[in-house]
XYZ file of C-alpha atoms in Angstrom:
618
model
C 4.556 -17.103 10.572
C 1.792 -19.327 9.202
C 0.700 -18.798 5.639
C -2.571 -16.960 5.114
C -5.008 -17.563 2.312
C -7.676 -15.155 1.223
C -11.150 -16.590 0.984
C -11.165 -16.192 -2.762
C -8.122 -18.392 -3.214
C -5.769 -15.535 -4.092
C -2.566 -15.091 -2.121
C -3.054 -12.036 0.042
C 0.375 -11.636 1.598
C 1.319 -8.367 -0.034
C -0.815 -6.227 2.241
C -1.407 -8.487 5.257
C 1.904 -8.604 7.110
C 1.561 -9.667 10.697
C 2.746 -7.090 13.178
C 3.608 -4.548 10.503
C 1.833 -1.549 9.092
C 1.183 -1.830 5.378
C 0.322 0.663 2.705
C -3.361 -0.205 2.360
C -4.006 -1.110 5.986
C -7.000 1.191 6.369
C -8.454 1.892 9.808
C -11.039 -0.656 10.944
C -13.684 -0.853 13.590
C -12.537 -1.767 17.082
C -15.079 -4.552 17.267
C -13.501 -6.260 14.314
C -10.271 -6.717 16.253
C -11.776 -9.103 18.808
C -11.466 -12.766 18.056
C -9.783 -14.650 15.241
C -12.994 -14.910 13.233
C -13.514 -11.139 13.300
C -9.887 -10.585 12.374
C -10.199 -12.910 9.419
C -13.373 -11.124 8.333
C -11.554 -7.792 8.523
C -8.666 -9.040 6.391
C -11.069 -10.098 3.664
C -13.113 -6.920 3.768
C -12.664 -4.686 0.743
C -11.233 -1.221 1.232
C -13.249 0.018 -1.735
C -15.899 -1.914 -3.612
C -16.737 -1.622 -7.283
C -18.944 1.479 -7.022
C -16.794 3.426 -4.544
C -14.604 6.308 -5.707
C -11.253 6.519 -3.868
C -9.353 9.829 -3.629
C -7.718 10.931 -6.867
C -4.169 10.301 -5.691
C -5.026 6.747 -4.641
C -6.630 6.168 -8.053
C -3.437 7.326 -9.758
C -1.142 5.154 -7.635
C -3.238 2.013 -8.028
C -3.821 2.804 -11.720
C -0.058 2.861 -12.227
C 0.195 -0.494 -10.461
C -2.390 -2.061 -12.799
C -0.531 -0.594 -15.772
C 2.759 -2.066 -14.572
C 1.109 -5.454 -14.010
C -0.141 -5.591 -17.607
C 2.855 -3.951 -19.260
C 4.834 -7.185 -19.711
C 2.128 -8.902 -21.741
C 1.264 -5.793 -23.758
C 4.877 -5.061 -24.724
C 5.695 -8.709 -25.466
C 3.089 -9.046 -28.236
C 4.549 -6.476 -30.713
C 8.060 -7.732 -29.977
C 7.034 -11.318 -30.797
C 5.191 -10.269 -33.956
C 8.053 -8.091 -35.208
C 10.088 -11.010 -36.541
C 7.217 -12.443 -38.599
C 6.418 -8.925 -39.825
C 10.051 -8.531 -41.035
C 10.567 -5.747 -38.478
C 13.272 -7.216 -36.262
C 15.752 -4.560 -37.503
C 13.316 -1.626 -37.498
C 13.136 -0.312 -33.953
C 11.258 2.854 -34.915
C 8.287 0.935 -36.347
C 8.351 -1.425 -33.375
C 8.018 1.592 -31.077
C 5.053 2.791 -33.150
C 3.375 -0.609 -32.740
C 3.972 -0.565 -28.982
C 2.541 2.951 -28.705
C -0.478 1.929 -30.789
C -1.279 -1.149 -28.717
C -1.017 0.893 -25.493
C -3.337 3.550 -26.914
C -5.953 1.050 -28.091
C -5.735 -0.966 -24.853
C -6.448 2.169 -22.844
C -9.340 3.106 -25.116
C -10.867 -0.385 -24.867
C -10.465 -0.345 -21.080
C -12.486 2.861 -20.841
C -15.206 1.374 -23.055
C -15.422 -1.864 -21.058
C -15.593 -0.169 -17.660
C -18.117 2.490 -18.686
C -20.491 0.791 -21.143
C -19.370 -2.857 -21.201
C -19.577 -5.285 -18.318
C -18.892 -2.309 -15.999
C -16.520 -4.241 -13.738
C -12.964 -3.109 -12.849
C -11.343 -5.252 -15.520
C -8.445 -4.082 -17.670
C -8.220 -4.718 -21.418
C -5.066 -5.405 -23.412
C -3.456 -7.442 -26.166
C -4.126 -11.172 -26.160
C -1.899 -14.185 -26.787
C -4.911 -16.085 -28.163
C -4.596 -14.020 -31.359
C -0.842 -14.486 -31.487
C -0.801 -18.182 -32.408
C -3.090 -17.871 -35.467
C -1.327 -14.662 -36.516
C 2.061 -16.372 -36.530
C 0.522 -19.344 -38.339
C -0.809 -17.028 -41.051
C 2.513 -15.216 -41.437
C 4.386 -18.521 -41.678
C 2.632 -19.494 -44.928
C 4.800 -19.329 -48.075
C 3.030 -16.183 -49.290
C 4.017 -14.179 -46.220
C 7.476 -15.606 -45.469
C 9.918 -12.711 -45.030
C 12.520 -12.271 -47.814
C 16.071 -13.175 -46.878
C 17.335 -9.601 -47.244
C 15.037 -8.384 -44.454
C 16.916 -10.645 -42.028
C 20.178 -8.758 -42.677
C 20.440 -5.478 -40.763
C 22.990 -4.057 -43.230
C 20.567 -4.495 -46.151
C 17.519 -2.989 -44.420
C 16.692 0.660 -45.099
C 13.739 1.457 -42.866
C 12.746 4.482 -44.981
C 12.790 2.520 -48.257
C 9.335 2.173 -49.901
C 10.159 -1.442 -50.768
C 10.865 -2.340 -47.159
C 7.845 -0.406 -45.887
C 5.585 -2.290 -48.282
C 6.995 -5.614 -47.052
C 5.941 -5.132 -43.447
C 2.868 -3.002 -44.077
C 1.332 -5.599 -46.420
C 1.645 -8.232 -43.691
C 0.212 -5.946 -41.053
C -2.701 -4.992 -43.303
C -3.463 -8.689 -43.778
C -3.664 -9.135 -40.007
C -5.788 -5.997 -39.728
C -8.383 -7.245 -42.187
C -8.605 -10.668 -40.546
C -9.071 -9.144 -37.086
C -11.683 -6.670 -38.363
C -13.854 -9.402 -39.862
C -13.384 -11.884 -36.995
C -14.257 -9.196 -34.421
C -17.664 -8.788 -36.085
C -18.408 -12.392 -35.071
C -17.591 -11.569 -31.444
C -19.806 -8.467 -31.588
C -22.658 -10.589 -32.967
C -22.217 -13.320 -30.358
C -22.114 -10.780 -27.526
C -24.919 -8.388 -28.364
C -27.231 -11.119 -29.686
C -26.914 -13.187 -26.495
C -25.443 -16.208 -28.302
C -22.608 -16.420 -25.781
C -24.979 -18.057 -23.275
C -25.997 -20.656 -25.844
C -22.381 -21.427 -26.794
C -21.292 -21.774 -23.163
C -23.729 -24.707 -22.785
C -21.423 -26.831 -24.948
C -18.054 -25.584 -23.672
C -16.598 -27.138 -20.541
C -13.218 -27.642 -18.867
C -12.191 -30.390 -21.313
C -12.529 -27.880 -24.157
C -10.951 -24.937 -22.374
C -7.990 -26.861 -20.904
C -6.313 -27.954 -24.173
C -7.218 -24.685 -25.917
C -5.548 -22.434 -23.335
C -2.630 -24.795 -22.669
C -1.743 -25.029 -26.340
C -1.474 -21.235 -26.572
C 1.682 -21.389 -24.476
C 2.959 -24.740 -25.740
C 2.590 -23.817 -29.422
C 4.715 -20.695 -28.900
C 7.666 -22.503 -27.316
C 9.687 -22.060 -30.510
C 9.342 -18.278 -30.335
C 10.470 -18.229 -26.705
C 13.366 -20.615 -27.383
C 14.567 -18.691 -30.431
C 14.616 -15.391 -28.539
C 16.306 -16.896 -25.499
C 18.829 -18.775 -27.660
C 20.571 -15.571 -28.739
C 22.186 -15.541 -25.280
C 21.107 -18.274 -22.907
C 22.986 -16.717 -20.003
C 20.995 -13.466 -20.147
C 17.739 -15.341 -20.781
C 18.374 -17.669 -17.840
C 19.165 -14.721 -15.585
C 15.898 -13.005 -16.581
C 13.822 -16.128 -15.985
C 15.616 -16.804 -12.695
C 14.951 -13.261 -11.449
C 11.252 -13.446 -12.319
C 10.978 -16.836 -10.591
C 12.906 -15.530 -7.579
C 10.700 -12.477 -7.155
C 7.343 -14.087 -7.936
C 7.808 -17.372 -6.046
C 10.584 -17.221 -3.444
C 10.435 -13.579 -2.338
C 6.744 -12.833 -2.760
C 6.191 -12.939 1.010
C 9.227 -10.767 1.834
C 8.293 -7.219 2.810
C 10.565 -4.240 2.267
C 10.324 -0.752 3.833
C 8.961 1.969 1.552
C 8.361 5.693 2.244
C 4.737 6.406 3.202
C 2.606 9.211 4.545
C -0.407 9.336 6.841
C -2.170 12.121 8.701
C -1.344 10.578 12.056
C 2.326 9.659 11.497
C 3.239 12.081 8.690
C 6.196 10.805 6.626
C 7.428 7.402 7.765
C 8.306 3.994 6.388
C 5.833 1.235 5.724
C 6.376 -2.342 4.602
C 5.123 -3.857 1.359
C 5.647 -7.112 -0.528
C 6.793 -5.343 -3.672
C 8.156 -8.517 -5.264
C 4.678 -10.041 -5.320
C 3.154 -7.066 -7.130
C 5.535 -6.438 -10.059
C 7.919 -9.420 -10.377
C 8.026 -9.364 -14.203
C 8.814 -5.663 -14.335
C 11.584 -6.006 -11.749
C 13.164 -9.027 -13.447
C 13.112 -7.507 -16.936
C 14.406 -4.136 -15.704
C 17.376 -5.626 -13.825
C 18.397 -7.806 -16.788
C 17.883 -4.877 -19.131
C 20.185 -2.629 -17.071
C 22.732 -5.436 -16.780
C 22.806 -5.796 -20.573
C 23.217 -2.038 -20.885
C 26.289 -2.149 -18.639
C 27.739 -5.032 -20.665
C 27.114 -2.993 -23.815
C 28.799 0.142 -22.466
C 31.943 -1.766 -21.495
C 31.924 -3.844 -24.721
C 31.696 -7.138 -22.881
C 29.123 -8.285 -25.410
C 30.447 -8.711 -28.962
C 29.839 -5.757 -31.332
C 29.998 -8.068 -34.361
C 26.478 -9.061 -35.559
C 27.789 -12.473 -36.642
C 28.968 -13.454 -33.161
C 26.941 -15.182 -30.469
C 25.493 -12.741 -27.946
C 25.274 -9.691 -30.201
C 21.499 -9.415 -29.800
C 21.951 -9.091 -26.041
C 23.299 -5.570 -26.621
C 20.997 -2.616 -25.999
C 22.277 -0.625 -29.003
C 21.320 -3.220 -31.632
C 18.518 -1.066 -33.017
C 20.668 2.052 -33.133
C 19.556 5.381 -31.763
C 15.863 4.537 -31.974
C 14.922 6.685 -28.968
C 16.281 9.865 -30.566
C 14.747 9.002 -33.946
C 11.251 8.598 -32.492
C 9.172 11.787 -32.052
C 8.079 12.874 -28.604
C 4.419 12.955 -29.530
C 2.676 10.713 -32.033
C -1.079 10.272 -32.400
C -2.054 6.771 -33.623
C -4.982 6.819 -36.018
C -7.114 4.218 -37.842
C -5.676 3.049 -41.137
C -2.189 4.363 -40.395
C -0.632 1.416 -42.263
C -2.964 1.613 -45.266
C -6.229 -0.045 -46.308
C -6.634 -3.482 -44.625
C -6.830 -6.584 -46.774
C -8.935 -9.648 -46.027
C -8.245 -13.328 -46.641
C -10.428 -16.282 -45.730
C -7.474 -18.120 -44.194
C -6.646 -15.242 -41.885
C -10.261 -14.788 -40.782
C -10.717 -18.493 -39.971
C -7.504 -18.538 -37.959
C -8.344 -15.428 -35.952
C -11.848 -16.806 -35.290
C -10.249 -19.596 -33.257
C -8.561 -16.935 -31.134
C -11.822 -14.999 -30.783
C -13.705 -18.023 -29.425
C -10.935 -18.799 -26.937
C -10.844 -15.176 -25.816
C -14.610 -15.102 -25.217
C -14.590 -18.244 -23.077
C -11.684 -16.956 -21.008
C -13.311 -13.544 -20.542
C -16.554 -15.012 -19.156
C -14.530 -16.672 -16.402
C -12.678 -13.396 -15.778
C -15.974 -11.525 -15.321
C -17.080 -13.878 -12.542
C -13.688 -13.763 -10.821
C -13.557 -9.969 -11.087
C -17.054 -9.592 -9.624
C -16.135 -11.788 -6.692
C -12.931 -9.863 -5.919
C -14.447 -6.392 -6.363
C -17.476 -6.864 -4.134
C -20.028 -7.004 -6.949
C -22.904 -9.466 -7.375
C -22.354 -12.282 -9.885
C -22.649 -10.743 -13.365
C -26.117 -11.221 -14.875
C -26.596 -12.473 -18.402
C -27.147 -9.037 -19.940
C -23.872 -7.741 -18.459
C -21.911 -10.714 -19.823
C -23.485 -10.225 -23.248
C -22.591 -6.547 -23.193
C -19.061 -7.240 -21.982
C -18.338 -9.793 -24.726
C -19.873 -7.451 -27.296
C -17.707 -4.538 -26.168
C -14.637 -6.785 -26.325
C -15.596 -7.421 -29.943
C -15.770 -3.659 -30.457
C -12.320 -3.443 -28.870
C -10.960 -6.001 -31.321
C -12.587 -3.997 -34.115
C -10.767 -0.876 -32.927
C -7.500 -2.810 -32.603
C -7.895 -3.993 -36.186
C -8.699 -0.503 -37.415
C -5.729 1.072 -35.621
C -3.418 -1.749 -36.726
C -1.975 -3.211 -33.529
C -1.560 -6.602 -35.211
C -3.565 -8.070 -32.326
C -6.920 -7.888 -30.569
C -7.943 -7.096 -26.993
C -9.229 -9.195 -24.107
C -9.696 -9.070 -20.344
C -6.513 -9.464 -18.306
C -6.653 -12.213 -15.692
C -3.476 -11.025 -13.952
C -5.080 -7.654 -13.219
C -8.102 -9.428 -11.760
C -5.677 -11.039 -9.313
C -4.356 -7.603 -8.324
C -7.824 -6.740 -7.019
C -7.522 -9.553 -4.498
C -4.098 -8.334 -3.406
C -4.905 -4.645 -2.939
C -8.467 -5.113 -1.649
C -9.440 -2.135 -3.818
C -12.129 -3.154 -6.322
C -13.142 0.317 -7.500
C -13.678 0.634 -11.247
C -12.476 4.243 -11.010
C -8.959 2.874 -10.473
C -9.164 0.916 -13.743
C -10.433 4.055 -15.497
C -7.306 5.845 -14.263
C -5.157 2.993 -15.584
C -6.886 3.209 -18.979
C -6.220 6.947 -19.188
C -2.578 6.298 -18.293
C -2.235 3.757 -21.123
C -3.691 6.262 -23.590
C -1.138 8.877 -22.468
C 1.713 6.373 -22.782
C 0.519 5.551 -26.304
C 0.614 9.223 -27.275
C 4.227 9.765 -26.203
C 6.316 7.975 -28.819
C 9.598 7.927 -26.914
C 8.100 5.755 -24.176
C 7.353 3.064 -26.738
C 10.830 3.537 -28.230
C 12.438 2.839 -24.853
C 10.730 -0.555 -24.693
C 12.162 -1.558 -28.093
C 15.677 -1.437 -26.658
C 14.926 -4.459 -24.460
C 17.423 -7.079 -25.696
C 15.998 -10.136 -27.441
C 17.377 -12.654 -24.872
C 15.695 -10.678 -22.062
C 12.379 -10.972 -23.908
C 13.059 -14.685 -24.398
C 13.629 -15.237 -20.688
C 10.396 -13.422 -19.902
C 8.477 -15.517 -22.430
C 9.821 -18.774 -20.973
C 8.057 -17.910 -17.725
C 4.919 -16.331 -19.189
C 4.177 -19.096 -21.701
C 4.727 -21.684 -19.002
C 2.195 -19.968 -16.750
C -0.329 -19.769 -19.606
C 0.046 -23.492 -20.277
C -0.392 -24.334 -16.600
C -3.424 -22.041 -16.348
C -5.094 -24.098 -19.059
C -4.354 -27.371 -17.300
C -5.745 -25.962 -14.040
C -9.254 -26.166 -15.539
C -9.037 -29.943 -15.145
C -9.486 -29.536 -11.378
C -13.243 -29.396 -11.993
C -13.339 -32.712 -13.866
C -13.020 -36.284 -12.645
C -9.505 -37.120 -13.798
C -9.896 -40.659 -12.469
C -12.213 -41.189 -15.410
C -10.612 -42.938 -18.392
C -12.996 -40.962 -20.606
C -11.595 -37.608 -19.468
C -7.991 -38.807 -19.574
C -8.470 -39.946 -23.155
C -10.115 -36.692 -24.301
C -7.503 -34.445 -22.748
C -4.525 -36.542 -23.802
C -5.728 -36.973 -27.380
C -6.569 -33.272 -27.712
C -3.163 -32.192 -26.417
C -1.168 -34.590 -28.563
C -3.049 -33.768 -31.769
C -2.713 -30.058 -30.945
C 1.061 -30.522 -30.985
C 1.549 -33.212 -33.638
C -0.709 -31.943 -36.435
C 0.622 -28.335 -36.445
C 4.187 -29.659 -36.362
C 3.487 -31.844 -39.410
C 1.674 -29.031 -41.247
C 4.598 -26.642 -40.713
C 7.098 -29.176 -42.050
C 4.921 -30.086 -45.052
C 3.301 -26.842 -46.271
C 2.836 -28.223 -49.806
C 1.148 -31.448 -48.680
C -2.304 -29.861 -48.791
C -3.148 -29.169 -52.439
C -6.863 -29.160 -53.212
C -6.428 -27.109 -56.371
C -8.137 -24.077 -54.804
C -5.610 -21.629 -53.388
C -8.020 -20.073 -50.870
C -9.016 -23.470 -49.441
C -5.373 -24.497 -49.154
C -4.594 -21.329 -47.195
C -7.523 -21.814 -44.818
C -6.641 -25.440 -44.102
C -2.951 -24.618 -43.632
C -3.643 -21.818 -41.153
C -6.106 -23.897 -39.140
C -3.892 -26.986 -39.050
C -0.854 -24.963 -37.972
C -2.792 -23.332 -35.109
C -2.371 -25.704 -32.176
C -5.038 -24.103 -30.006
C -7.628 -24.604 -32.755
C -6.720 -28.256 -33.357
C -6.660 -29.172 -29.664
C -9.779 -27.160 -28.839
C -11.652 -28.630 -31.800
C -10.997 -32.235 -30.786
C -11.692 -31.448 -27.128
C -15.024 -29.843 -28.044
C -16.144 -32.653 -30.362
C -15.103 -35.522 -28.100
C -16.438 -33.964 -24.894
C -19.853 -33.401 -26.466
C -20.136 -36.781 -28.219
C -18.552 -39.362 -25.872
C -21.113 -40.309 -23.194
C -20.404 -38.883 -19.762
C -22.305 -37.295 -16.875
C -22.173 -33.556 -16.281
C -20.438 -34.207 -12.971
C -17.815 -36.390 -14.631
C -17.240 -33.774 -17.339
C -16.805 -31.053 -14.695
C -19.666 -28.924 -16.002
C -21.400 -28.663 -12.621
C -18.303 -27.731 -10.605
C -17.018 -25.390 -13.328
C -20.245 -23.404 -13.560
C -20.804 -23.315 -9.819
C -17.319 -21.874 -9.318
C -18.154 -19.091 -11.767
C -21.516 -18.406 -10.148
C -20.346 -18.593 -6.537
C -21.907 -15.917 -4.389
C -19.481 -13.255 -3.206
C -21.667 -12.291 -0.244
C -22.200 -8.660 -1.239
C -25.026 -6.286 -0.455
C -24.792 -4.185 -3.603
C -27.743 -4.152 -5.938
C -27.126 -5.711 -9.338
C -28.624 -2.752 -11.163
C -26.310 -0.406 -9.290
C -23.266 -2.195 -10.703
C -24.396 -3.468 -14.094
C -26.998 -0.875 -15.071
C -26.656 1.296 -18.150
C -24.225 4.208 -17.675
C -24.592 7.959 -18.154
C -28.223 8.022 -16.912
C -29.319 5.843 -19.838
C -31.447 3.598 -17.616
C -34.574 5.403 -18.785
C -34.169 3.630 -22.127
C -34.991 0.324 -20.437
C -38.606 1.448 -20.065
C -39.105 1.083 -23.815
C -40.634 -2.306 -24.750
C -38.280 -2.796 -27.695
C -35.249 -2.099 -25.511
C -36.350 -4.684 -22.935
C -36.086 -7.378 -25.587
C -32.408 -6.576 -26.188
C -30.222 -9.297 -24.571
C -27.609 -6.726 -23.546
C -29.995 -4.391 -21.661
C -30.871 -4.809 -17.967
C -34.435 -5.751 -17.005
C -36.712 -3.116 -15.531
C -37.605 -5.227 -12.473
C -35.263 -4.608 -9.543
C -32.888 -7.343 -8.487
C -33.058 -8.510 -4.901
C -29.794 -7.851 -3.082
C -27.724 -10.913 -2.323
C -27.644 -12.012 1.277
C -24.608 -10.984 3.239
C -22.065 -13.617 4.244
C -18.730 -13.771 5.973
C -16.678 -13.849 2.775
C -15.801 -10.673 0.900
C -18.179 -8.550 2.978
C -18.624 -5.051 1.617
C -20.081 -2.113 3.488
C -20.166 1.050 1.425
C -21.849 3.273 4.010
C -20.206 6.639 4.249
C -19.585 6.363 7.980
C -17.563 3.159 7.513
C -15.494 4.207 4.517
C -11.772 3.785 5.197
C -9.370 6.654 5.693
C -7.563 6.828 2.363
C -4.785 9.087 3.619
C -2.633 6.093 4.456
C -1.025 5.726 1.044
C 2.485 4.992 -0.140
C 4.319 7.951 -1.633
C 6.910 6.002 -3.562
C 4.867 3.059 -4.874
C 4.673 4.608 -8.367
C 8.411 4.010 -8.686
């Protein structure tokens, strides 16, 4: 069977299997079945566009799918931070962090979809904050004491131990709180449009790539506790996501016409990370039950056991409500704020691209300037909430969930609202977070080997818009990448080399120089804006045109990006019209319809939503 490509560039195999019924194969008009061109148009047509409201059961099923897609990244962040927070032997606190980040991610998702950019885009923890956070915690002041690395010496209820990890978490909280205020200012003041004039692919490429490359040590250390288990996890994720993504498997389904029957779905393409981690996790549990893995903490492979953290599931309460300031009053340091600011800027640039991609895949017009300003501002509010609740991280838009929209052909923001509510519920039930803490360290390492590699490649992919036959561009990218690796490596090995006599300045310089994404992005930004080069050569024209490409929709811009909750009447006030995050009062002309991503939301042509999988939530 020949490979099919969706018009938006996303693989669309999961629900377009030739000759087979699939779970979201909604009924179509008879006229659309005549001719290859009509058939192609039908395949690309959305089942539900951004403003449509699917049936409640379909919202729940697809909301669960979005949750499962994002779960790997959300869970990985607290597990990576736990070692630098001196929490590697405290599974109960790790479960609390996981529950907190789920709760805040769900809350931020609801805010973004309702009052932010108002697109179906999910919010969650971000790896852009992880690099500067680890750089801050690696400074001599915050290096974990030796006794916290020994499980036999750690008493998780001891006030001394609690102060060790809480002081580090409060330092991250304060830095995120202050840095998020910058993002709020940039978003709601409209400065994001001004900043984007100077940021192009040669700035974004090294910044994003160095997020994954600078964290290779964390992935290698986790995987090195048992390379066999880590290799199996990575191999399973690669197998499911690359080799078996086009393979369909029968799944129970129900429709009004055929009642209960089986339908085929490319399940491996939808949740490859979840499947790979779960299989390796269960395999480690079997090896633990039969004592194949060594029970001695000093022997190689001990951390592959699932009982390393003791009976953490039974120790964790069923219900726990996360609240702001649960770890104490946040502390602020200039070094931490400067480091997190680098992550904030990277997150903003990435999110603007996600907004355009999400609009294209959900049948919405290209996002206007006021919607982008509001979206970036609400992401800053989300980071502010994450800092207040103490997740140890911020929030950002999830690109992988944007890709899910292209797979399912369901772009309704109601589905993302359902996913946000689900994440809040998961965050309230403590034992769910406790279950995730039992994932063995080598399994996490194998997952990170794949995820960090994809992040690095995603950064490099921005170079497709530039002229890489140009010696200018080759020099800028190569120099930025090498300095982003060499300077942080030197700074980590020589922490005492920077001694200005002012402790605060030394801390700021150390954190910035040990953050690879800041170093590489800084040189890429400076060189790209100072070395002579045309906008075509720099990739600015192609990069911006790809973000502003028309999706061929007929929806009105005000219908998608207008103020929610009947607040549009506020736009009639003259002082409100001057706000860069408020929509203009003049109506926006609908975009002309085209053959790509056509959306028809008329009631008579809405699809029959009864054709839904029963077992997809599993």
